[in-house]
Coordinates of C-alpha atoms (C1' of nucleotides) in Angstrom, one line a residue:
Chain X
M1168 CA 130.2 -6.7 164.3
E1169 CA 127.6 -8.1 166.7
S1170 CA 130.1 -10.6 168.0
G1171 CA 132.5 -7.8 168.6
Q1172 CA 135.1 -9.2 166.2
I1173 CA 134.8 -6.4 163.7
A1174 CA 135.1 -2.8 164.4
L1175 CA 133.5 -0.7 161.6
T1176 CA 132.1 2.7 161.7
E1177 CA 131.1 2.9 158.1
V1178 CA 130.6 0.2 155.5
P1179 CA 132.1 0.8 152.0
E1180 CA 130.2 0.1 148.8
V1181 CA 130.3 -3.6 148.3
E1182 CA 129.0 -6.0 145.6
L1183 CA 127.1 -9.2 145.8
E1184 CA 127.2 -10.8 142.4
R1185 CA 127.0 -14.1 140.5
P1186 CA 130.6 -15.2 139.7
R1187 CA 131.5 -15.8 136.1
D1188 CA 132.9 -19.2 137.1
P1189 CA 130.2 -21.4 138.5
S1190 CA 132.7 -23.3 140.6
H1191 CA 132.9 -20.2 142.7
G1192 CA 129.3 -20.7 143.8
D1193 CA 126.0 -19.0 143.3
W1194 CA 126.9 -15.7 144.8
S1195 CA 130.1 -14.0 145.7
T1196 CA 130.9 -10.9 147.6
N1197 CA 133.9 -8.7 148.0
V1198 CA 132.8 -7.2 151.3
A1199 CA 135.9 -8.4 153.1
L1200 CA 138.2 -7.0 150.4
K1201 CA 136.5 -3.6 150.5
S1202 CA 136.3 -3.4 154.3
A1203 CA 139.7 -4.8 155.2
K1204 CA 141.3 -1.4 155.5
L1205 CA 138.6 0.1 157.6
A1206 CA 138.4 -2.9 159.9
E1207 CA 142.2 -3.0 160.2
Q1208 CA 142.3 -6.7 159.5
S1209 CA 143.6 -8.7 156.6
P1210 CA 141.0 -9.3 153.9
R1211 CA 141.1 -13.1 154.4
A1212 CA 140.9 -12.9 158.2
L1213 CA 137.9 -10.6 157.9
A1214 CA 136.3 -12.9 155.3
E1215 CA 136.6 -15.9 157.6
I1216 CA 134.8 -14.1 160.4
I1217 CA 132.0 -13.0 158.1
A1218 CA 131.7 -16.4 156.5
E1219 CA 131.2 -18.0 159.9
G1220 CA 128.3 -15.7 160.5
I1221 CA 126.6 -16.7 157.3
A1222 CA 127.1 -20.4 157.6
G1223 CA 124.0 -22.1 158.9
H1224 CA 121.5 -20.1 157.0
A1225 CA 118.8 -22.5 155.7
D1226 CA 119.2 -21.6 152.0
V1227 CA 122.9 -21.6 152.0
S1228 CA 124.6 -25.0 151.6
A1229 CA 128.2 -23.9 151.6
V1230 CA 130.3 -20.8 152.4
E1231 CA 134.0 -20.5 151.5
V1232 CA 136.7 -17.9 151.5
A1233 CA 138.6 -17.9 148.3
G1234 CA 141.4 -16.0 146.5
P1235 CA 142.4 -12.7 148.0
G1236 CA 139.3 -12.7 150.3
F1237 CA 136.1 -13.3 148.3
I1238 CA 133.3 -15.0 150.2
N1239 CA 131.5 -17.5 148.0
L1240 CA 128.1 -18.8 148.8
R1241 CA 126.3 -21.8 147.4
L1242 CA 122.5 -22.0 147.5
S1243 CA 121.0 -25.2 148.9
D1244 CA 119.3 -27.5 146.4
A1245 CA 116.0 -26.9 148.2
A1246 CA 116.2 -23.1 147.6
L1247 CA 116.8 -23.7 143.9
Q1248 CA 114.0 -26.3 143.6
R1249 CA 111.6 -23.8 145.0
V1250 CA 112.1 -21.7 141.8
V1251 CA 109.9 -24.1 139.8
G1252 CA 106.9 -23.3 141.9
Q1253 CA 107.7 -19.6 141.9
V1254 CA 108.0 -19.5 138.2
R1255 CA 104.8 -21.5 137.5
E1256 CA 102.8 -19.4 139.9
A1257 CA 104.1 -16.1 138.4
G1258 CA 103.7 -17.2 134.8
G1259 CA 104.4 -14.3 132.4
D1260 CA 105.1 -12.1 135.4
W1261 CA 108.2 -14.0 136.3
G1262 CA 111.2 -11.7 136.4
R1263 CA 109.1 -8.6 137.1
V1264 CA 110.8 -6.0 139.2
D1265 CA 109.8 -2.6 140.5
L1266 CA 112.5 -0.2 139.5
G1267 CA 109.9 2.1 138.0
R1268 CA 107.6 2.1 141.0
G1269 CA 104.8 2.9 138.7
R1270 CA 106.3 6.1 137.3
R1271 CA 105.4 7.0 133.7
V1272 CA 108.0 6.8 131.0
Q1273 CA 107.6 7.6 127.3
V1274 CA 109.8 5.9 124.7
E1275 CA 109.9 7.8 121.4
F1276 CA 111.5 6.0 118.5
V1277 CA 111.6 5.5 114.8
S1278 CA 109.9 8.8 114.0
A1279 CA 110.8 8.5 110.3
N1280 CA 109.9 11.3 108.1
P1281 CA 106.6 10.4 106.4
V1282 CA 107.9 11.1 102.9
G1283 CA 109.1 7.7 101.9
P1284 CA 109.9 4.1 102.9
M1285 CA 111.9 3.4 106.0
H1286 CA 115.5 2.4 105.7
V1287 CA 117.1 -0.5 107.6
G1288 CA 118.3 1.8 110.4
H1289 CA 114.7 2.5 111.2
G1290 CA 114.3 -1.3 111.6
R1291 CA 117.0 -1.2 114.3
W1292 CA 115.3 1.6 116.2
A1293 CA 112.0 -0.1 115.9
A1294 CA 113.2 -3.4 117.3
L1295 CA 115.2 -1.5 120.0
G1296 CA 112.5 0.9 121.1
D1297 CA 109.7 -1.7 121.2
S1298 CA 111.8 -4.1 123.3
M1299 CA 113.1 -1.4 125.6
A1300 CA 109.5 -0.4 126.2
A1301 CA 108.6 -4.0 127.0
I1302 CA 111.6 -4.3 129.4
L1303 CA 110.8 -1.1 131.2
A1304 CA 107.2 -2.2 131.6
H1305 CA 108.5 -5.5 133.1
A1306 CA 110.7 -3.4 135.4
G1307 CA 107.7 -1.6 136.9
W1308 CA 107.5 1.5 134.7
S1309 CA 104.2 2.6 133.1
V1310 CA 105.3 2.9 129.5
E1311 CA 104.0 4.6 126.4
R1312 CA 105.4 4.2 122.9
E1313 CA 105.3 7.2 120.6
F1314 CA 106.1 8.0 117.0
Y1315 CA 106.8 11.7 116.2
V1316 CA 105.5 12.5 112.8
N1317 CA 107.4 15.3 111.0
D1318 CA 104.5 16.4 109.0
A1319 CA 105.5 20.0 108.8
G1320 CA 108.5 21.7 107.2
V1321 CA 110.3 21.9 104.0
Q1322 CA 110.8 18.2 103.4
M1323 CA 107.0 17.9 103.0
D1324 CA 107.1 20.6 100.4
I1325 CA 109.8 18.8 98.5
F1326 CA 107.9 15.6 98.8
A1327 CA 104.8 17.3 97.3
K1328 CA 106.7 18.9 94.4
S1329 CA 108.3 15.5 93.7
V1330 CA 105.0 13.7 93.5
A1331 CA 103.5 16.6 91.4
A1332 CA 106.3 16.4 88.9
R1333 CA 105.9 12.7 88.4
Y1334 CA 102.2 13.2 88.1
L1335 CA 102.7 15.7 85.3
E1336 CA 105.1 13.4 83.6
L1337 CA 102.6 10.6 83.7
S1338 CA 100.1 13.0 82.2
G1339 CA 102.3 13.6 79.3
R1340 CA 104.0 16.8 80.4
T1341 CA 107.7 17.4 80.3
V1342 CA 109.1 18.4 83.6
E1343 CA 112.5 19.7 84.7
F1344 CA 113.1 17.4 87.7
A1345 CA 115.0 19.4 90.3
A1346 CA 118.1 17.8 91.9
E1347 CA 116.8 18.1 95.4
W1348 CA 113.6 16.3 94.8
Y1349 CA 113.0 12.7 95.8
Q1350 CA 113.7 10.4 93.0
G1351 CA 112.6 7.1 94.4
A1352 CA 110.4 4.8 92.4
Y1353 CA 107.8 5.0 95.2
I1354 CA 107.2 8.6 94.2
T1355 CA 106.1 7.6 90.8
E1356 CA 104.0 4.9 92.3
I1357 CA 102.1 7.4 94.4
A1358 CA 101.7 9.6 91.4
R1359 CA 100.4 6.7 89.3
E1360 CA 97.7 6.0 91.9
I1361 CA 96.6 9.6 91.8
V1362 CA 96.4 9.4 88.1
A1363 CA 94.3 6.2 88.4
D1364 CA 92.0 7.8 91.0
E1365 CA 91.6 11.3 89.6
G1366 CA 92.8 11.3 86.0
D1367 CA 94.4 14.5 84.7
R1368 CA 92.2 17.0 86.6
W1369 CA 95.2 18.4 88.5
V1370 CA 97.3 19.1 85.4
A1371 CA 95.7 22.5 84.7
A1372 CA 95.4 23.5 88.4
P1373 CA 97.7 26.1 89.8
A1374 CA 100.9 24.6 91.1
S1375 CA 100.3 25.6 94.7
E1376 CA 96.9 24.0 94.8
R1377 CA 98.1 20.9 93.1
E1378 CA 101.0 20.6 95.5
A1379 CA 98.9 21.2 98.6
Y1380 CA 96.5 18.5 97.6
F1381 CA 99.2 16.0 96.6
R1382 CA 101.0 16.7 99.9
E1383 CA 98.1 15.6 102.0
K1384 CA 97.2 12.7 99.8
A1385 CA 100.7 11.3 99.5
Y1386 CA 101.5 12.0 103.1
A1387 CA 98.5 10.1 104.4
Q1388 CA 99.4 7.2 102.1
V1389 CA 103.0 7.0 103.3
L1390 CA 102.0 7.2 106.9
E1391 CA 99.6 4.3 106.6
H1392 CA 102.3 2.4 104.9
L1393 CA 104.7 3.0 107.8
K1394 CA 102.2 1.9 110.3
G1395 CA 101.5 -1.2 108.3
V1396 CA 105.2 -2.2 108.0
L1397 CA 105.8 -1.5 111.7
H1398 CA 102.7 -3.4 112.7
G1399 CA 103.9 -6.3 110.6
M1400 CA 106.9 -6.7 112.8
G1401 CA 104.8 -6.5 115.9
C1402 CA 105.7 -2.9 116.7
D1403 CA 102.7 -0.8 117.6
F1404 CA 102.7 2.7 118.9
D1405 CA 100.3 4.2 121.5
V1406 CA 100.6 7.7 120.1
W1407 CA 101.4 9.1 116.7
F1408 CA 102.2 12.7 117.4
S1409 CA 101.8 15.2 114.7
E1410 CA 104.4 18.0 114.5
R1411 CA 101.7 20.3 112.9
T1412 CA 99.8 20.4 116.1
L1413 CA 102.7 22.2 117.7
H1414 CA 102.4 25.0 115.2
A1415 CA 98.6 25.4 115.2
P1416 CA 97.4 28.4 117.2
G1417 CA 95.3 27.7 120.2
S1418 CA 92.3 29.7 121.4
D1419 CA 94.6 32.4 122.7
G1420 CA 96.2 32.7 119.3
L1421 CA 99.4 31.2 120.5
S1422 CA 100.9 27.9 119.3
D1423 CA 102.7 25.4 121.5
V1424 CA 105.9 26.6 120.0
D1425 CA 105.1 30.2 121.0
R1426 CA 104.3 29.1 124.5
A1427 CA 107.5 27.1 124.8
I1428 CA 109.5 30.1 123.7
A1429 CA 107.6 32.3 126.1
K1430 CA 108.4 29.9 128.9
L1431 CA 112.1 29.9 128.1
T1432 CA 112.0 33.7 127.8
E1433 CA 110.5 33.9 131.3
A1434 CA 113.3 31.6 132.6
G1435 CA 115.9 33.9 131.1
Y1436 CA 117.2 31.7 128.3
I1437 CA 116.1 33.7 125.3
Y1438 CA 117.8 36.7 123.6
E1439 CA 117.6 38.5 120.2
A1440 CA 120.7 38.9 118.0
D1441 CA 121.3 39.5 114.3
G1442 CA 117.6 39.6 113.7
A1443 CA 117.1 36.1 115.1
T1444 CA 115.8 34.6 118.3
W1445 CA 118.3 32.5 120.2
F1446 CA 118.2 29.9 122.9
A1447 CA 121.1 30.5 125.3
S1448 CA 122.3 26.9 125.5
T1449 CA 125.7 27.9 126.8
K1450 CA 124.0 29.2 130.0
L1451 CA 123.6 25.6 130.9
P1452 CA 127.2 24.3 130.5
E1453 CA 126.6 21.1 132.4
W1454 CA 124.7 19.7 129.4
G1455 CA 127.7 20.2 127.2
D1456 CA 126.4 22.3 124.3
D1457 CA 129.1 24.5 122.8
K1458 CA 127.1 27.2 121.3
D1459 CA 123.7 29.0 121.4
R1460 CA 121.0 27.9 119.0
V1461 CA 118.6 29.8 116.8
L1462 CA 114.9 29.2 117.3
R1463 CA 113.5 31.8 115.0
K1464 CA 115.5 32.7 112.0
A1465 CA 116.0 36.2 110.7
D1466 CA 113.5 35.5 108.0
G1467 CA 110.9 34.8 110.7
D1468 CA 110.7 31.0 110.1
L1469 CA 111.0 28.7 113.1
T1470 CA 113.8 26.1 113.2
Y1471 CA 113.2 22.4 113.6
F1472 CA 114.8 22.8 117.1
A1473 CA 112.1 25.3 118.1
A1474 CA 109.4 22.8 117.3
D1475 CA 111.3 20.0 119.1
I1476 CA 111.5 22.1 122.2
A1477 CA 107.8 22.6 122.1
Y1478 CA 107.4 18.9 121.5
H1479 CA 109.4 18.0 124.6
E1480 CA 107.6 20.5 126.7
D1481 CA 104.4 18.9 125.6
K1482 CA 105.7 15.5 126.6
F1483 CA 106.4 16.7 130.1
E1484 CA 103.0 18.5 130.3
R1485 CA 101.4 15.1 129.6
G1486 CA 102.9 14.0 132.9
F1487 CA 105.8 11.7 132.0
D1488 CA 108.3 11.4 134.7
R1489 CA 110.9 10.4 132.2
V1490 CA 111.3 10.6 128.5
I1491 CA 113.5 8.4 126.4
N1492 CA 114.4 9.2 122.8
I1493 CA 116.1 6.7 120.5
W1494 CA 118.2 8.4 117.8
G1495 CA 120.6 7.4 115.2
A1496 CA 124.3 8.2 115.6
D1497 CA 123.9 10.8 112.8
H1498 CA 121.9 12.9 115.2
H1499 CA 124.2 12.7 118.2
G1500 CA 125.3 16.3 117.8
Y1501 CA 121.8 17.3 118.7
V1502 CA 121.8 15.6 122.1
A1503 CA 123.5 18.3 124.2
R1504 CA 121.1 21.1 123.0
M1505 CA 118.0 19.0 123.6
K1506 CA 119.0 18.1 127.1
A1507 CA 119.9 21.7 127.8
A1508 CA 116.5 22.8 126.5
C1509 CA 114.7 20.3 128.7
A1510 CA 116.7 21.5 131.7
A1511 CA 115.8 25.1 130.8
L1512 CA 112.2 24.1 130.7
G1513 CA 112.5 22.8 134.3
H1514 CA 113.0 19.1 133.6
P1515 CA 116.7 18.6 134.1
G1516 CA 117.9 15.0 133.8
Q1517 CA 114.4 13.7 132.9
L1518 CA 115.4 13.1 129.2
D1519 CA 117.5 10.2 128.2
I1520 CA 118.7 9.9 124.7
V1521 CA 119.9 6.5 123.5
I1522 CA 122.2 6.8 120.5
G1523 CA 122.1 3.8 118.2
Q1524 CA 125.1 3.4 116.0
L1525 CA 124.2 3.1 112.3
V1526 CA 123.3 0.1 110.2
T1527 CA 125.4 -0.7 107.1
L1528 CA 123.7 -2.9 104.7
L1529 CA 125.9 -5.4 102.8
R1530 CA 125.2 -7.5 99.8
N1531 CA 127.7 -10.2 98.9
G1532 CA 130.2 -8.4 101.2
E1533 CA 129.8 -5.1 99.4
V1534 CA 128.4 -2.0 101.0
V1535 CA 125.0 -1.0 99.6
R1536 CA 125.1 2.8 99.4
M1537 CA 121.7 4.3 100.1
S1538 CA 120.1 7.7 99.6
K1539 CA 116.5 8.5 100.0
R1540 CA 116.9 11.4 97.5
T1541 CA 118.2 9.3 94.7
G1542 CA 116.0 6.4 95.6
E1543 CA 118.8 3.9 95.7
M1544 CA 118.0 1.9 98.7
V1545 CA 116.9 -1.3 100.2
T1546 CA 114.0 -0.5 102.4
F1547 CA 113.3 -2.0 105.8
E1548 CA 110.1 -3.5 104.4
E1549 CA 112.1 -5.4 101.8
L1550 CA 114.5 -6.6 104.5
L1551 CA 111.6 -7.8 106.6
D1552 CA 110.2 -9.8 103.6
D1553 CA 113.6 -11.3 103.0
V1554 CA 114.6 -12.5 106.5
G1555 CA 111.3 -12.5 108.4
A1556 CA 110.3 -10.4 111.4
D1557 CA 111.7 -12.8 114.1
A1558 CA 115.2 -13.0 112.6
A1559 CA 115.3 -9.3 111.7
R1560 CA 114.3 -8.2 115.2
Y1561 CA 116.7 -10.6 116.9
F1562 CA 119.5 -9.6 114.6
F1563 CA 118.9 -5.9 115.3
L1564 CA 118.8 -6.4 119.1
R1565 CA 121.6 -8.8 119.7
R1566 CA 124.3 -6.4 119.9
S1567 CA 124.7 -3.3 122.1
T1568 CA 123.4 0.0 120.7
D1569 CA 126.8 1.6 120.6
Q1570 CA 128.1 -1.0 118.3
P1571 CA 127.7 -0.3 114.6
L1572 CA 125.8 -3.1 112.8
D1573 CA 126.7 -4.6 109.5
F1574 CA 123.7 -6.4 108.1
D1575 CA 124.7 -8.7 105.3
I1576 CA 121.5 -9.6 103.4
G1577 CA 123.0 -12.6 101.7
L1578 CA 124.3 -13.9 105.0
A1579 CA 121.1 -13.3 106.9
K1580 CA 119.2 -15.3 104.4
E1581 CA 121.7 -18.0 103.8
Q1582 CA 122.4 -18.5 107.5
S1583 CA 118.8 -18.2 108.6
S1584 CA 118.9 -21.7 110.1
E1585 CA 122.1 -20.9 111.9
N1586 CA 120.7 -17.7 113.3
P1587 CA 120.8 -17.8 117.1
V1588 CA 117.1 -16.9 117.1
Y1589 CA 116.3 -20.3 115.9
Y1590 CA 118.4 -21.9 118.6
V1591 CA 116.2 -20.2 121.2
Q1592 CA 113.0 -20.8 119.4
Y1593 CA 113.9 -24.5 118.9
A1594 CA 114.3 -24.9 122.7
H1595 CA 110.8 -23.6 123.1
A1596 CA 109.3 -25.8 120.4
R1597 CA 111.2 -28.8 121.8
I1598 CA 109.7 -28.1 125.3
C1599 CA 106.2 -27.9 123.8
S1600 CA 106.8 -31.2 122.0
I1601 CA 107.8 -32.9 125.2
L1602 CA 104.8 -31.6 127.1
R1603 CA 102.4 -32.8 124.3
K1604 CA 104.1 -36.2 124.3
G1605 CA 104.0 -36.4 128.0
A1606 CA 100.3 -35.7 128.0
G1607 CA 99.8 -38.4 125.4
T1608 CA 98.4 -36.0 122.9
P1609 CA 101.3 -35.3 120.4
E1610 CA 98.9 -34.2 117.6
T1611 CA 96.7 -32.0 119.8
D1612 CA 95.5 -28.5 118.8
E1613 CA 95.2 -27.6 122.5
S1614 CA 97.5 -24.7 123.6
V1615 CA 100.6 -26.0 125.3
A1616 CA 99.8 -23.9 128.4
D1617 CA 96.6 -25.8 128.8
T1618 CA 98.3 -29.1 128.2
A1619 CA 100.9 -28.2 130.8
V1620 CA 98.3 -27.4 133.4
R1621 CA 96.5 -30.7 132.9
L1622 CA 99.8 -32.6 132.8
T1623 CA 101.2 -31.2 136.1
A1624 CA 98.0 -31.2 138.1
G1625 CA 99.1 -34.0 140.3
G1626 CA 102.0 -32.0 141.8
A1627 CA 105.5 -33.4 142.2
D1628 CA 108.4 -34.0 144.6
L1629 CA 110.8 -31.3 143.4
S1630 CA 113.6 -32.5 145.6
L1631 CA 114.2 -35.1 142.9
L1632 CA 115.6 -32.4 140.7
A1633 CA 119.2 -32.8 141.9
D1634 CA 121.1 -33.6 138.8
P1635 CA 123.8 -31.0 138.1
A1636 CA 122.1 -30.2 134.7
E1637 CA 118.8 -29.6 136.5
L1638 CA 120.4 -27.4 139.1
T1639 CA 122.1 -25.4 136.4
L1640 CA 118.8 -24.9 134.6
L1641 CA 117.1 -23.8 137.9
R1642 CA 119.8 -21.3 138.5
K1643 CA 119.3 -19.9 135.1
L1644 CA 115.5 -19.6 135.5
A1645 CA 116.1 -17.7 138.7
E1646 CA 118.4 -15.2 137.0
L1647 CA 115.8 -13.5 134.9
T1648 CA 115.0 -11.0 137.6
E1649 CA 118.5 -9.6 137.7
V1650 CA 118.7 -9.6 133.9
V1651 CA 115.6 -7.5 133.6
E1652 CA 116.9 -5.1 136.2
D1653 CA 120.2 -4.8 134.4
A1654 CA 118.7 -4.4 131.0
A1655 CA 116.2 -1.8 132.2
D1656 CA 118.8 0.1 134.1
A1657 CA 121.2 0.2 131.2
L1658 CA 118.5 0.5 128.5
A1659 CA 120.1 -2.4 126.9
P1660 CA 117.8 -5.0 125.3
H1661 CA 120.7 -7.0 124.0
K1662 CA 121.2 -8.4 127.5
L1663 CA 117.9 -10.2 127.2
A1664 CA 118.9 -11.7 123.9
H1665 CA 122.1 -13.1 125.4
Y1666 CA 120.2 -14.4 128.4
A1667 CA 117.7 -16.1 126.1
E1668 CA 120.6 -18.0 124.4
D1669 CA 122.1 -18.9 127.8
L1670 CA 118.7 -20.2 129.0
A1671 CA 118.2 -22.2 125.8
A1672 CA 121.7 -23.7 126.2
S1673 CA 120.9 -24.7 129.8
F1674 CA 117.7 -26.3 128.6
H1675 CA 119.3 -28.2 125.7
Q1676 CA 122.0 -29.6 128.1
F1677 CA 119.4 -30.7 130.6
Y1678 CA 117.5 -32.3 127.8
T1679 CA 120.5 -34.2 126.6
L1680 CA 121.5 -35.5 130.1
C1681 CA 118.1 -36.0 131.8
H1682 CA 115.4 -38.0 130.3
V1683 CA 112.1 -36.3 131.0
L1684 CA 109.5 -38.9 130.2
D1685 CA 111.1 -41.4 132.6
D1686 CA 109.5 -44.6 133.7
D1687 CA 109.7 -43.5 137.3
P1688 CA 106.5 -41.5 137.7
A1689 CA 107.8 -39.3 140.5
L1690 CA 110.9 -38.3 138.6
R1691 CA 108.8 -37.8 135.5
A1692 CA 106.4 -35.5 137.3
A1693 CA 109.2 -33.4 138.8
R1694 CA 110.9 -33.0 135.5
L1695 CA 107.7 -32.1 133.7
Q1696 CA 107.3 -29.3 136.1
L1697 CA 110.8 -28.1 135.4
V1698 CA 110.2 -28.3 131.7
D1699 CA 107.0 -26.3 132.1
A1700 CA 108.8 -23.6 134.1
S1701 CA 111.5 -23.4 131.4
R1702 CA 108.8 -22.9 128.8
I1703 CA 107.3 -20.1 130.8
V1704 CA 110.6 -18.3 131.2
L1705 CA 111.6 -18.8 127.6
A1706 CA 108.3 -17.5 126.3
T1707 CA 108.6 -14.5 128.6
V1708 CA 112.1 -13.6 127.5
L1709 CA 111.1 -13.9 123.8
G1710 CA 108.1 -11.7 124.5
L1711 CA 110.4 -9.0 125.9
I1712 CA 112.6 -9.0 122.8
G1713 CA 109.5 -9.1 120.5
V1714 CA 110.3 -12.5 119.0
S1715 CA 107.6 -15.2 118.7
A1716 CA 107.7 -18.4 120.8
P1717 CA 106.6 -21.1 118.4
E1718 CA 105.1 -24.3 119.7
R1719 CA 106.1 -26.1 116.6
M1720 CA 108.6 -25.2 113.9
Chain H
rG1321 C1' 140.3 21.9 114.5
rC1322 C1' 136.3 20.2 118.1
rG1323 C1' 132.8 16.4 119.8
rC1324 C1' 130.4 11.4 120.2
rC1325 C1' 131.0 6.0 119.4
rA1326 C1' 134.2 2.0 118.6
rU1327 C1' 139.1 -1.0 118.7
rU1328 C1' 138.7 -8.2 122.8
rA1329 C1' 140.0 -15.5 119.3
rG1330 C1' 140.5 -16.4 111.8
rC1331 C1' 135.2 -13.8 111.4
rU1332 C1' 130.8 -11.4 114.2
rC1333 C1' 130.5 -9.9 119.1
rA1334 C1' 129.6 -10.3 124.9
rG1335 C1' 132.1 -8.9 129.3
rC1336 C1' 132.8 -2.6 131.3
rG1337 C1' 136.8 -2.5 138.8
rG1338 C1' 137.7 -8.4 140.9
rA1339 C1' 139.7 -14.8 141.1
rU1340 C1' 142.5 -19.3 135.0
rA1341 C1' 139.0 -13.2 129.5
rG1342 C1' 133.7 -15.9 127.2
rA1343 C1' 129.8 -17.1 123.2
rG1344 C1' 128.3 -18.0 118.2
rC1345 C1' 130.2 -18.9 113.3
rG1346 C1' 134.5 -21.3 111.1
rU1347 C1' 138.1 -25.4 112.0
rC1348 C1' 139.5 -30.6 114.1
rC1349 C1' 137.6 -35.0 117.0
rG1350 C1' 133.4 -37.5 119.2
rG1351 C1' 127.8 -38.5 120.4
rC1352 C1' 120.8 -40.6 117.9
rU1353 C1' 117.4 -48.7 119.1
rA1354 C1' 114.6 -43.0 124.9
rC1355 C1' 111.0 -37.3 125.1
rG1356 C1' 112.4 -32.9 118.1
rA1357 C1' 120.5 -34.1 116.1
rA1358 C1' 117.4 -26.8 114.0
rC1359 C1' 120.7 -30.7 119.6
rC1360 C1' 125.0 -32.2 122.9
rG1361 C1' 130.3 -33.1 124.5
rG1362 C1' 135.6 -32.2 123.6
rG1363 C1' 140.3 -29.9 121.1
rA1364 C1' 143.1 -26.0 118.7
rG1365 C1' 142.8 -20.6 118.6
rG1366 C1' 143.8 -14.2 122.6
rU1367 C1' 150.7 -9.8 124.8
rC1368 C1' 141.7 -7.4 125.5
rG1369 C1' 144.8 -1.1 119.4
rC1370 C1' 149.6 1.3 121.6
rA1371 C1' 152.0 4.1 125.8
rG1372 C1' 151.7 6.1 130.5
rG1373 C1' 148.8 6.6 135.2
rU1374 C1' 145.1 5.5 139.5
rU1375 C1' 144.1 0.9 142.6
rC1376 C1' 145.3 -4.4 147.1
rG1377 C1' 143.4 -5.6 142.0
rA1378 C1' 142.5 -2.7 135.2
rA1379 C1' 139.9 -5.6 129.0
rU1380 C1' 137.0 -2.6 132.4
rC1381 C1' 138.6 4.0 135.4
rC1382 C1' 141.9 8.6 133.9
rU1383 C1' 145.5 11.0 130.3
rG1384 C1' 147.9 10.9 125.6
rC1385 C1' 148.5 8.7 120.8
rA1386 C1' 146.9 5.6 116.5
rU1387 C1' 143.1 3.6 113.3
rG1388 C1' 137.9 3.4 111.8
rG1389 C1' 132.5 5.2 111.8
rC1390 C1' 129.4 9.4 112.7
rG1391 C1' 128.6 14.5 113.6
rC1392 C1' 130.0 19.9 114.1
rA1393 C1' 123.9 25.2 109.7
rC1394 C1' 119.6 31.2 111.0
rC1395 C1' 118.8 22.1 107.2
rA1396 C1' 115.4 18.6 108.8

RNA sequence: GCGCCAUUAGCUCAGCGGAUAGAGCGUCCGGCUACGAACCGGGAGGUCGCAGGUUCGAAUCCUGCAUGGCGCACCA
């Protein structure tokens, strides 16, 4: 345009991207294809003019016009070699971007009812939510992880009755066990502990007193258990939010739920009909709910939805700019009403709900049917014990959330050495081994990070990193920034897992083709720096997906 | 009946408007007297569910259909 060869009054949306085929260069743009019509030139002619303008930039070694009018750019070796220093200076901050600009986001996930063990689906949400939170933090958001504890409502009562029934049985009474009660063996276990602690002193107590006591005792125990299992896979929450607090009256006698309904009333979204209180979801058609929803039933009880509205209002009152919920696909029918409710409360579009498709557990190729009520289930805890936290987390994360997951227990165990997670971890362990050997301390207990600092203190001439395998690895190291951006934008941790595998592959190829501990001290020094940069990026990526980066394995 | 998600290599899945559709597993052939072979290289294998449409360009967007999963309570 400056040279007067192109006349454009507006510029269409164009893309600058990394081509799939590396022979097309490091970057490719379709600007000429997009602008051809407006510029009244053929795409190729336009591309030639633009390409001429780009050629000569210091970091660009080649520009070419290809295909229908793509412009392909190739970075200079020097630009790539600089990545080593950038990575080593940034350390664990490499790949950080600022999409969030410091805004606060809350990620709420798992939120399993505290009335029994978690199922394997909860494992998926745990891996997903924890990683998503880490990625968002790396992308510049201020993140909090939250677990919503459903400690109010009828399932708690059923839970209490179930434990009480088992307690009475253990104390020698005959009990008619209702069909809707929980039948899992863990219920009996809890009852057994109460017997051990307190004997039969509750046998003669009134049922209501007994159940009230058991509810609290059993609930506290289960909650601690959930925390322990989640902690065991490296998943820790900042906040455990109790549903009961929403129902508790404040100093003005009103509960959070009362106040949320009042706020909606003021906004004009509440009406009474058939003796019940309704939320006029259909007054907000853009959120897609197809009918209005009851908040207070004709019998005076609140619905779960009423509490959930109060809960979300509470989240926004706590100052979050954005709220993300991770739900199983069996709750997707709930999405529209929840978004409509948030909009009605004055927070339109600030709630994102990630729907994870369900996990089907297979054993020897056969579906394991599970039911919390009947107690036939393989718990998440058992699965963790079987396959290990690293493999479980990686397995849960590796595919996109809208893809159902078949988890074959036998396969996961049998193929554990074939699991891609080991491929990535092996690359890291291999790097650590090279660094130790390079420093002449193969048996040291020193952390590899310290070894690396000592080993590379003398600096290096990075222009020696010119082998195609080295340049490929450098390109891959540089890519993390975009991957983080992509993954944060799409709320898609699986993109990090795939990147980790790509990076590990690039490293293994480099290792095969380029001898690091070379006799030439200059080449050796340069390659050691590249190896260390690879270690840093690999460890960072593994950290983002919540998998350990072992120095030996 | 309505809604959400899916359908891509033998299997499990990426890719989600661009240039010859990719990876792992499986299969066939090759590579350790150098830093970890839990590794690397190569081959075979695909009308991207079907039919229309939009576009300079469609696995990718739109419509319809088929198949599968999950939902459609004054349950939680």
